[in-house]
Coordinates of C-alpha atoms and ligand atoms in Angstrom, one line a residue:
M786 CA 139.3 17.4 38.7
K787 CA 142.2 15.8 40.2
P788 CA 143.5 14.5 43.5
A789 CA 145.6 16.4 45.8
P790 CA 149.2 15.2 45.8
F791 CA 149.9 12.0 47.7
T792 CA 152.8 9.6 48.0
L793 CA 151.9 6.0 46.5
H794 CA 153.4 2.9 48.3
A795 CA 153.6 -0.4 46.8
P796 CA 154.5 -3.0 49.5
E797 CA 154.8 -6.7 48.9
S798 CA 154.3 -8.1 52.2
I799 CA 151.6 -7.8 54.8
G800 CA 154.4 -6.5 57.2
E801 CA 155.6 -3.7 55.2
V802 CA 151.8 -2.7 55.0
L803 CA 151.4 -2.7 58.7
G804 CA 154.7 -0.7 59.0
L805 CA 153.4 2.1 56.5
L806 CA 149.8 2.4 58.1
A807 CA 151.6 2.4 61.6
G808 CA 154.3 4.9 60.6
H809 CA 151.8 7.2 58.7
G810 CA 148.9 7.0 61.0
D811 CA 145.8 9.2 59.9
E812 CA 147.8 10.5 56.9
A813 CA 147.6 6.9 55.1
K814 CA 145.0 5.0 53.4
V815 CA 145.0 1.7 51.9
L816 CA 144.4 1.4 48.2
A817 CA 142.9 -1.8 46.8
G818 CA 140.8 -1.8 43.6
G819 CA 140.3 1.9 43.5
Q820 CA 136.9 1.8 42.6
S821 CA 135.5 3.8 45.5
L822 CA 138.6 5.4 46.7
V823 CA 139.8 6.9 43.6
P824 CA 136.8 8.7 42.7
M825 CA 136.4 10.4 46.1
L826 CA 140.2 11.3 45.9
A827 CA 139.7 12.7 42.4
L828 CA 136.6 14.7 43.5
R829 CA 138.4 15.9 46.4
L830 CA 135.7 14.5 48.8
T831 CA 138.8 13.2 50.7
R832 CA 142.7 13.6 50.7
F833 CA 145.3 11.4 52.0
G834 CA 149.4 12.0 52.1
H835 CA 150.1 8.5 51.5
L836 CA 148.4 5.5 49.9
V837 CA 149.2 2.1 50.5
D838 CA 148.4 -0.2 47.4
V839 CA 147.7 -3.6 48.8
N840 CA 147.4 -5.1 45.2
R841 CA 151.1 -6.9 45.4
V842 CA 150.5 -8.8 48.5
G843 CA 150.0 -12.1 47.7
E844 CA 149.0 -13.4 51.2
L845 CA 145.8 -10.9 51.0
S846 CA 144.3 -12.6 48.1
G847 CA 142.5 -15.9 47.3
V848 CA 139.9 -18.3 48.4
T849 CA 140.3 -21.2 50.8
R850 CA 137.6 -23.8 52.4
A851 CA 138.2 -25.4 55.7
G852 CA 136.2 -26.2 59.0
G853 CA 132.8 -25.3 57.8
W854 CA 134.3 -21.7 56.6
L855 CA 135.0 -20.2 53.4
R856 CA 137.9 -17.8 53.9
V857 CA 138.2 -14.9 51.3
G858 CA 141.3 -12.9 51.4
A859 CA 140.7 -9.0 51.2
T860 CA 142.0 -8.4 47.7
T861 CA 140.1 -11.1 46.3
R862 CA 138.5 -9.6 43.2
H863 CA 134.6 -9.2 42.7
S864 CA 135.0 -10.9 39.1
V865 CA 136.6 -13.9 41.0
L866 CA 133.8 -14.2 43.8
A867 CA 131.0 -14.0 41.3
Q868 CA 132.3 -16.9 39.2
D869 CA 134.7 -19.2 41.3
T870 CA 133.2 -22.8 41.5
D871 CA 134.4 -23.1 45.1
V872 CA 132.6 -19.7 46.3
V873 CA 129.6 -20.8 44.2
A874 CA 129.4 -24.2 46.1
A875 CA 130.3 -23.0 49.4
V876 CA 128.6 -19.5 49.7
P877 CA 126.2 -19.2 46.8
L878 CA 124.7 -15.9 48.3
L879 CA 128.1 -14.4 47.9
A880 CA 128.4 -15.2 44.3
L881 CA 124.7 -14.0 43.7
A882 CA 125.2 -10.5 45.4
T883 CA 128.7 -10.1 43.8
A884 CA 127.5 -10.6 40.3
K885 CA 125.1 -7.7 40.8
V886 CA 127.9 -5.2 42.0
G887 CA 128.6 -2.4 39.6
H888 CA 129.6 -3.2 35.7
F889 CA 132.0 -6.0 34.8
Q890 CA 134.9 -3.3 34.5
I891 CA 134.3 -2.4 38.1
R892 CA 134.0 -6.2 39.2
N893 CA 137.3 -6.9 37.6
R894 CA 139.1 -4.2 40.0
G895 CA 137.0 -4.0 42.9
T896 CA 137.9 -6.2 45.8
I897 CA 135.5 -7.7 48.8
G898 CA 138.0 -5.9 51.3
G899 CA 137.5 -2.7 49.7
A900 CA 133.6 -3.1 49.6
L901 CA 133.4 -4.1 53.3
A902 CA 136.0 -1.4 54.6
H903 CA 134.1 1.2 52.5
A904 CA 130.9 0.2 53.8
D905 CA 128.6 1.8 51.4
P906 CA 125.1 1.3 53.1
A907 CA 123.7 0.3 49.6
A908 CA 126.2 -2.2 48.7
E909 CA 125.5 -6.1 48.5
Q910 CA 128.6 -7.8 50.0
P911 CA 128.3 -5.9 53.5
A912 CA 124.6 -7.1 53.8
V913 CA 125.7 -10.7 52.8
A914 CA 128.5 -10.5 55.5
L915 CA 125.9 -9.3 58.2
A916 CA 123.1 -11.9 57.2
L917 CA 125.4 -14.9 57.4
D918 CA 127.3 -14.0 60.3
A919 CA 130.6 -13.4 58.6
V920 CA 133.8 -12.9 60.5
M921 CA 136.2 -10.1 59.5
E922 CA 139.9 -10.9 60.3
V923 CA 141.7 -7.5 61.1
T924 CA 145.7 -6.8 61.3
S925 CA 147.7 -4.5 62.6
E926 CA 151.1 -4.3 64.0
Q927 CA 149.7 -5.3 67.5
G928 CA 148.3 -8.4 66.0
R929 CA 145.2 -9.9 64.7
R930 CA 141.6 -9.6 65.9
E931 CA 138.4 -11.0 64.8
V932 CA 135.3 -8.7 64.4
P933 CA 131.7 -10.3 63.6
A934 CA 129.8 -8.5 60.7
A935 CA 127.1 -7.3 63.5
E936 CA 130.0 -5.1 65.1
F937 CA 132.0 -4.2 62.1
F938 CA 129.4 -1.8 60.2
E939 CA 129.2 1.4 62.3
G940 CA 127.5 3.9 60.0
T941 CA 127.5 5.2 56.5
W942 CA 131.3 4.7 55.1
A943 CA 132.1 3.8 58.9
T944 CA 133.5 0.7 60.2
A945 CA 135.2 -0.7 63.4
L946 CA 138.7 -0.6 61.4
G947 CA 141.4 1.8 62.7
P948 CA 143.7 3.8 60.8
E949 CA 146.6 1.3 61.5
E950 CA 144.3 -2.0 60.8
V951 CA 144.1 -3.5 57.6
L952 CA 141.1 -5.9 57.0
S953 CA 143.2 -9.3 55.9
A954 CA 140.1 -11.5 55.1
V955 CA 136.7 -12.5 55.7
R956 CA 135.4 -15.7 56.9
F957 CA 131.6 -16.9 55.7
P958 CA 130.0 -19.8 57.5
V959 CA 129.2 -22.8 54.8
W960 CA 125.6 -23.6 55.0
E961 CA 124.8 -27.5 54.4
G962 CA 121.8 -29.3 53.6
R963 CA 118.8 -28.4 51.6
R964 CA 119.4 -24.6 51.2
G965 CA 118.1 -21.7 49.0
F966 CA 119.4 -18.1 48.5
A967 CA 118.1 -15.1 46.5
V968 CA 119.3 -11.7 45.8
E969 CA 116.5 -9.1 45.0
E970 CA 117.3 -5.4 44.5
L971 CA 115.9 -2.4 42.6
V972 CA 118.2 -0.4 40.6
R973 CA 117.4 2.4 38.4
R974 CA 120.1 1.5 35.7
H975 CA 122.1 -1.5 35.1
G976 CA 125.4 -1.1 37.2
D977 CA 124.1 1.3 39.8
F978 CA 124.1 1.0 43.4
A979 CA 120.7 -0.5 44.3
L980 CA 118.1 1.8 45.8
V981 CA 116.8 -0.9 47.8
G982 CA 118.0 -4.5 48.1
V983 CA 117.4 -7.8 50.3
V984 CA 119.6 -10.9 50.4
C985 CA 118.0 -14.1 51.8
G986 CA 119.1 -17.6 52.8
V987 CA 117.2 -20.6 54.1
T988 CA 117.8 -24.1 55.0
L989 CA 115.0 -26.7 55.2
G990 CA 114.4 -29.9 57.5
D991 CA 111.5 -32.1 58.0
R992 CA 109.4 -29.7 59.9
G993 CA 109.8 -26.7 57.4
V994 CA 112.5 -23.9 57.6
E995 CA 115.3 -24.6 60.0
R996 CA 117.5 -21.4 59.5
A997 CA 117.0 -18.1 57.9
A998 CA 119.0 -15.1 57.2
L999 CA 117.7 -11.8 55.8
G1000 CA 119.6 -8.8 55.3
L1001 CA 118.6 -5.5 53.9
F1002 CA 120.5 -2.8 52.1
G1003 CA 119.8 0.8 51.0
V1004 CA 117.4 1.3 53.6
G1005 CA 119.6 2.7 56.7
A1006 CA 122.8 4.0 57.4
T1007 CA 124.4 0.4 57.5
P1008 CA 123.0 -2.9 56.1
L1009 CA 120.4 -4.2 58.4
R1010 CA 119.5 -7.6 59.8
A1011 CA 115.8 -8.5 60.1
R1012 CA 116.1 -10.9 62.7
R1013 CA 112.5 -10.9 64.0
A1014 CA 111.5 -11.8 60.4
E1015 CA 114.1 -14.5 60.5
D1016 CA 112.7 -15.9 63.8
A1017 CA 109.2 -15.8 62.4
L1018 CA 110.0 -17.6 59.3
V1019 CA 111.7 -20.3 61.2
A1020 CA 108.6 -20.3 63.3
G1021 CA 106.5 -21.0 60.4
E1022 CA 104.6 -17.8 60.1
A1023 CA 102.8 -16.6 57.0
L1024 CA 104.9 -14.7 54.5
E1025 CA 103.0 -11.7 54.6
D1026 CA 103.6 -11.6 58.5
V1027 CA 107.3 -12.2 58.1
A1028 CA 107.4 -9.3 55.5
R1029 CA 105.6 -6.9 57.9
L1030 CA 108.0 -8.0 60.7
A1031 CA 111.3 -7.3 58.2
L1032 CA 109.7 -3.8 58.0
D1033 CA 109.4 -3.2 61.7
G1034 CA 111.2 -0.1 62.8
L1035 CA 112.6 0.5 59.3
Q1036 CA 112.7 4.1 58.5
P1037 CA 114.6 4.9 55.2
S1038 CA 115.7 8.6 54.6
D1039 CA 114.2 10.5 51.5
D1040 CA 117.1 11.3 49.0
L1041 CA 117.4 12.4 45.2
H1042 CA 116.5 9.0 44.2
A1043 CA 113.6 7.9 46.0
S1044 CA 111.6 8.9 48.9
G1045 CA 112.0 6.8 52.3
A1046 CA 108.3 5.7 52.1
Y1047 CA 108.8 4.5 48.5
R1048 CA 112.1 2.4 49.8
R1049 CA 110.3 1.3 52.7
E1050 CA 107.4 0.0 50.4
V1051 CA 109.7 -1.6 47.9
T1052 CA 111.6 -3.5 50.6
G1053 CA 108.5 -5.4 51.7
V1054 CA 107.9 -6.5 48.0
L1055 CA 111.5 -7.6 47.7
V1056 CA 111.4 -9.4 51.1
R1057 CA 108.5 -11.5 49.9
R1058 CA 110.2 -12.1 46.4
A1059 CA 113.5 -13.2 48.0
I1060 CA 111.8 -15.5 50.4
G1061 CA 109.9 -17.2 47.9
R1062 CA 112.8 -17.8 45.4
A1063 CA 115.0 -18.9 48.2
M1064 CA 112.3 -21.3 49.4
E1065 CA 111.7 -22.4 45.7
E1066 CA 115.8 -23.3 45.6
A1067 CA 115.6 -25.0 48.7
R1068 CA 112.9 -27.1 47.9
S1069 CA 114.3 -28.3 44.8
A1070 CA 117.6 -28.8 46.4
Ligands
FAD2177 C1 130.1 3.3 38.6 C2 130.3 2.3 40.0 C3 129.2 1.5 40.3 C4 129.4 0.8 41.4 N1 128.3 0.1 41.8 C5 128.3 -0.6 42.9 C6 127.4 -1.7 43.5 O1 126.3 -1.9 42.9 N2 127.6 -2.4 44.6 C7 128.6 -2.2 45.2 O2 128.8 -2.9 46.3 N3 129.8 -1.5 45.1 C8 129.4 -0.5 43.8 N4 130.9 0.0 43.3 C9 131.8 0.0 44.1 C10 132.6 -1.0 43.9 O3 132.1 -2.4 44.5 C11 134.1 -1.1 44.7 O4 134.9 -1.9 44.2 C12 134.0 -1.3 46.2 O5 133.1 -0.4 46.9 C13 135.5 -0.8 46.7 O6 136.3 -1.7 46.6 P1 137.8 -1.3 46.2 O7 138.6 -2.5 46.2 O8 137.8 -0.7 44.7 O9 138.2 -0.4 47.2 P2 139.2 0.9 47.1 O10 138.2 1.9 46.3 O11 140.4 0.8 47.1 O12 139.0 1.3 48.8 C14 137.7 1.6 49.1 C15 137.7 1.8 51.0 O13 138.0 0.8 51.4 C16 139.4 0.8 52.2 N5 140.0 -0.4 51.9 C17 140.3 -1.2 50.8 N6 140.5 -2.4 51.2 C18 141.0 -2.4 52.5 C19 141.6 -3.3 53.3 N7 142.1 -4.5 52.8 N8 141.8 -3.0 54.5 C20 141.3 -1.7 54.9 N9 140.8 -1.0 54.3 C21 140.6 -1.0 53.0 C22 140.3 2.0 51.3 O14 141.1 2.6 52.3 C23 139.1 3.0 51.0 O15 138.6 3.8 52.0 C24 130.7 0.7 42.3 C25 131.5 1.7 41.9 C26 131.5 2.4 40.7 C27 132.5 3.2 40.4

């Protein structure tokens, strides 16, 4: 199918982008890598009179590290995040997770801002943002506001972004010390969205786990944070008990690809696997 007719705008500054979004309101939509929006338009699952292509806006792209944070511009491509040595060194979990996004053709076009704003519950990067307490930088003609990841994802394909707002960047805290990270996911075919996935980070001190982050995806309307399991890991509880806590209250729904019960079962396996792998990496750090 072909998309409904639209006007394509190609602004070169953030000011122009914000002006277009403010001017056209609900009728306008940001176009980044197009890997999610274009198929939805082509299938006529959605339609907009105006597309605002942000790919020419230099200030929305790039990676900088300062003051304990890695700041990633919204239009930074997945292919950069999966390989950039600064990203790999500063926030390894982001690089690991991004390498699992789709096929390389998709990673060459798709952007982190697009993946976060699209908020697919089975996507990797939203789970990383949630687990690591990332902060979204959101800009409109009214100014800039910061939204913690925990408040950003509101439902399937729904976020705290208003129609006149653009996600300009996302900041990830840089973990120091003896740290380890892992991403475990179950996919039916290479490049598919995950049926279930887990992202995990730990840091080790003299008395064991000092810090833990555990994010789940593909098992709810948004990515989920397993906070009780994180606390149990820091408290030194057994892996089996930690995994059981991660499943607490988890009720994935059935769909064409898998039953909710199967997803729940697999989540427990992947949680144990991800923690094991992250701990192993931290021990050898
Ligand atoms: C075959 C296939 C397999 C895929 N597999 C995976 C996978 O395994 N894991 C995964 O995570 N993703 C997967 N994707 C999706 C891919 O990661 C997309 O790149 C991503 O979801 C959207 O990024 P984009 O830059 O292409 O955004 P677009 O498609 O351009 O936009 C997506 C949405 O985000 C909004 N948006 C984009 N940028 C901004 C911004 N800066 N501010 C405000 N709103 C914005 C758009 O308006 C739109 O609503 C897959 C896609 C395909 C086609």
